[in-house]
Amino acid sequence: MSTAELTLSVDVAAPPAAIFAAMTDWKRQSEWMLGTSVSVVSGTGSSVGSELVAVTYGVRDRMRITRWDPPHVVSVLHLGRVVRGTGDFAVRGSSFVWSERLSVPFFFPVVRPVFLAGLRYSLRRFARFAEGYR
């Protein structure tokens, strides 16, 4: 396993509190994140210690919230067999910033360009989602 660090951001025409609310609406994440569904499996989903499971194209990613600081940041610890590491979902001004530090399999350099393209596309969808979030 090697380590991959990823940081991407998107500008959002919405106030920080709205961006934060949209990014932490786990049940609706499938509306903007390609091929992903998220469910809260332990806790409230809005507190340290809560656990989430994201399934992206069949890959299960169990996460524990390690920091909950509205409307600024949510940090997670990835607990899965395939996805391990840490992630931060942050609001900086009027931007949504997605950062991950992951242990990745040996083949990740081959799929990285497609993974990043999908993530960039999803972040653009997130901006539209957050701008109209209710």
mmCIF file of C-alpha atoms in Angstrom:
data_model
loop_
_atom_site.group_PDB
_atom_site.id
_atom_site.type_symbol
_atom_site.label_atom_id
_atom_site.label_comp_id
_atom_site.label_asym_id
_atom_site.label_seq_id
_atom_site.Cartn_x
_atom_site.Cartn_y
_atom_site.Cartn_z
ATOM 1 C CA MET A 1 0.000 0.000 0.000
ATOM 2 C CA SER A 2 1.101 3.526 -0.716
ATOM 3 C CA THR A 3 -0.352 6.865 0.328
ATOM 4 C CA ALA A 4 -2.306 9.296 -1.814
ATOM 5 C CA GLU A 5 -3.111 12.863 -0.803
ATOM 6 C CA LEU A 6 -5.936 14.590 -2.639
ATOM 7 C CA THR A 7 -7.318 18.093 -2.188
ATOM 8 C CA LEU A 8 -9.968 19.533 -4.477
ATOM 9 C CA SER A 9 -12.294 22.473 -4.038
ATOM 10 C CA VAL A 10 -15.240 24.142 -5.659
ATOM 11 C CA ASP A 11 -16.685 27.626 -5.224
ATOM 12 C CA VAL A 12 -20.286 27.682 -4.046
ATOM 13 C CA ALA A 13 -22.626 30.683 -4.246
ATOM 14 C CA ALA A 14 -24.127 30.050 -0.814
ATOM 15 C CA PRO A 15 -23.370 31.068 2.768
ATOM 16 C CA PRO A 16 -21.054 28.793 4.804
ATOM 17 C CA ALA A 17 -23.883 27.430 6.973
ATOM 18 C CA ALA A 18 -25.808 26.316 3.868
ATOM 19 C CA ILE A 19 -22.704 24.716 2.347
ATOM 20 C CA PHE A 20 -22.051 22.853 5.607
ATOM 21 C CA ALA A 21 -25.674 21.683 5.862
ATOM 22 C CA ALA A 22 -25.604 20.433 2.261
ATOM 23 C CA MET A 23 -22.275 18.621 2.650
ATOM 24 C CA THR A 24 -23.432 16.838 5.804
ATOM 25 C CA ASP A 25 -26.814 15.753 4.466
ATOM 26 C CA TRP A 26 -25.497 12.207 4.177
ATOM 27 C CA LYS A 27 -28.762 10.689 2.929
ATOM 28 C CA ARG A 28 -28.822 13.068 -0.036
ATOM 29 C CA GLN A 29 -25.147 12.713 -1.000
ATOM 30 C CA SER A 30 -26.182 10.444 -3.872
ATOM 31 C CA GLU A 31 -27.788 13.494 -5.497
ATOM 32 C CA TRP A 32 -24.361 14.959 -6.235
ATOM 33 C CA MET A 33 -21.674 12.284 -5.671
ATOM 34 C CA LEU A 34 -21.303 9.928 -8.623
ATOM 35 C CA GLY A 35 -22.258 6.336 -7.884
ATOM 36 C CA THR A 36 -22.402 6.833 -4.110
ATOM 37 C CA SER A 37 -24.969 6.242 -1.411
ATOM 38 C CA VAL A 38 -24.328 7.069 2.254
ATOM 39 C CA SER A 39 -26.099 5.941 5.386
ATOM 40 C CA VAL A 40 -25.597 6.652 9.074
ATOM 41 C CA VAL A 41 -24.965 3.335 10.833
ATOM 42 C CA SER A 42 -24.090 4.545 14.339
ATOM 43 C CA GLY A 43 -24.868 7.731 16.244
ATOM 44 C CA THR A 44 -26.599 10.770 14.844
ATOM 45 C CA GLY A 45 -24.395 11.430 11.832
ATOM 46 C CA SER A 46 -23.805 14.911 13.251
ATOM 47 C CA SER A 47 -21.446 14.217 16.126
ATOM 48 C CA VAL A 48 -17.980 12.884 16.872
ATOM 49 C CA GLY A 49 -18.074 9.094 17.055
ATOM 50 C CA SER A 50 -20.962 8.701 14.599
ATOM 51 C CA GLU A 51 -20.294 6.202 11.842
ATOM 52 C CA LEU A 52 -21.275 6.344 8.193
ATOM 53 C CA VAL A 53 -21.091 3.820 5.398
ATOM 54 C CA ALA A 54 -20.595 5.062 1.856
ATOM 55 C CA VAL A 55 -20.940 2.616 -1.015
ATOM 56 C CA THR A 56 -19.374 3.849 -4.246
ATOM 57 C CA TYR A 57 -19.738 1.585 -7.251
ATOM 58 C CA GLY A 58 -19.874 -1.403 -4.916
ATOM 59 C CA VAL A 59 -16.890 -0.406 -2.751
ATOM 60 C CA ARG A 60 -17.917 -0.101 0.909
ATOM 61 C CA ASP A 61 -16.272 2.702 2.918
ATOM 62 C CA ARG A 62 -17.004 2.778 6.648
ATOM 63 C CA MET A 63 -16.088 6.112 8.275
ATOM 64 C CA ARG A 64 -16.074 7.435 11.830
ATOM 65 C CA ILE A 65 -16.534 11.168 12.400
ATOM 66 C CA THR A 66 -13.518 12.397 14.369
ATOM 67 C CA ARG A 67 -14.232 16.130 14.233
ATOM 68 C CA TRP A 68 -17.525 17.974 13.936
ATOM 69 C CA ASP A 69 -17.094 21.756 13.808
ATOM 70 C CA PRO A 70 -20.042 23.456 12.055
ATOM 71 C CA PRO A 71 -20.002 25.354 9.787
ATOM 72 C CA HIS A 72 -16.308 24.749 9.153
ATOM 73 C CA VAL A 73 -15.196 21.128 8.957
ATOM 74 C CA VAL A 74 -16.066 17.476 9.361
ATOM 75 C CA SER A 75 -13.144 15.058 9.655
ATOM 76 C CA VAL A 76 -13.454 11.315 9.225
ATOM 77 C CA LEU A 77 -11.369 8.210 9.734
ATOM 78 C CA HIS A 78 -11.837 5.629 6.960
ATOM 79 C CA LEU A 79 -12.095 2.190 8.582
ATOM 80 C CA GLY A 80 -12.575 -0.123 5.606
ATOM 81 C CA ARG A 81 -10.463 -2.883 4.133
ATOM 82 C CA VAL A 82 -10.131 -1.096 0.788
ATOM 83 C CA VAL A 83 -10.405 2.549 1.867
ATOM 84 C CA ARG A 84 -8.241 3.520 4.856
ATOM 85 C CA GLY A 85 -6.956 6.898 5.976
ATOM 86 C CA THR A 86 -8.431 10.267 6.862
ATOM 87 C CA GLY A 87 -10.602 12.848 5.182
ATOM 88 C CA ASP A 88 -11.698 16.428 5.756
ATOM 89 C CA PHE A 89 -14.782 18.057 4.284
ATOM 90 C CA ALA A 90 -14.386 21.766 4.902
ATOM 91 C CA VAL A 91 -16.059 25.070 4.202
ATOM 92 C CA ARG A 92 -13.546 27.863 3.614
ATOM 93 C CA GLY A 93 -15.327 31.106 2.861
ATOM 94 C CA SER A 94 -17.568 30.268 -0.049
ATOM 95 C CA SER A 95 -15.648 27.138 -1.073
ATOM 96 C CA PHE A 96 -16.177 23.460 -0.333
ATOM 97 C CA VAL A 97 -12.820 21.699 0.096
ATOM 98 C CA TRP A 98 -12.484 17.909 -0.085
ATOM 99 C CA SER A 99 -9.194 16.529 1.282
ATOM 100 C CA GLU A 100 -8.191 12.892 1.690
ATOM 101 C CA ARG A 101 -5.070 11.125 2.889
ATOM 102 C CA LEU A 102 -5.584 7.511 1.905
ATOM 103 C CA SER A 103 -3.708 4.251 1.879
ATOM 104 C CA VAL A 104 -4.261 3.048 -1.655
ATOM 105 C CA PRO A 105 -3.656 -0.219 -3.495
ATOM 106 C CA PHE A 106 -0.745 -0.574 -5.900
ATOM 107 C CA PHE A 107 -2.987 0.030 -8.932
ATOM 108 C CA PHE A 108 -4.240 3.437 -7.759
ATOM 109 C CA PRO A 109 -1.878 5.410 -10.056
ATOM 110 C CA VAL A 110 -3.636 3.758 -13.019
ATOM 111 C CA VAL A 111 -7.162 4.715 -11.871
ATOM 112 C CA ARG A 112 -6.231 8.072 -10.298
ATOM 113 C CA PRO A 113 -7.030 10.209 -13.403
ATOM 114 C CA VAL A 114 -10.524 8.692 -13.714
ATOM 115 C CA PHE A 115 -11.082 8.932 -9.944
ATOM 116 C CA LEU A 116 -10.108 12.625 -9.943
ATOM 117 C CA ALA A 117 -12.259 13.387 -12.991
ATOM 118 C CA GLY A 118 -15.257 11.806 -11.255
ATOM 119 C CA LEU A 119 -14.554 13.710 -8.062
ATOM 120 C CA ARG A 120 -14.226 17.040 -9.917
ATOM 121 C CA TYR A 121 -17.513 16.360 -11.702
ATOM 122 C CA SER A 122 -19.168 15.494 -8.380
ATOM 123 C CA LEU A 123 -17.891 18.699 -6.760
ATOM 124 C CA ARG A 124 -19.382 20.782 -9.584
ATOM 125 C CA ARG A 125 -22.674 18.949 -8.981
ATOM 126 C CA PHE A 126 -22.276 19.657 -5.268
ATOM 127 C CA ALA A 127 -22.004 23.405 -5.941
ATOM 128 C CA ARG A 128 -25.355 23.361 -7.767
ATOM 129 C CA PHE A 129 -26.864 21.133 -5.055
ATOM 130 C CA ALA A 130 -25.678 23.429 -2.239
ATOM 131 C CA GLU A 131 -26.736 26.613 -4.020
ATOM 132 C CA GLY A 132 -30.320 25.335 -4.148
ATOM 133 C CA TYR A 133 -30.200 23.337 -0.898
ATOM 134 C CA ARG A 134 -33.346 23.255 1.200
#
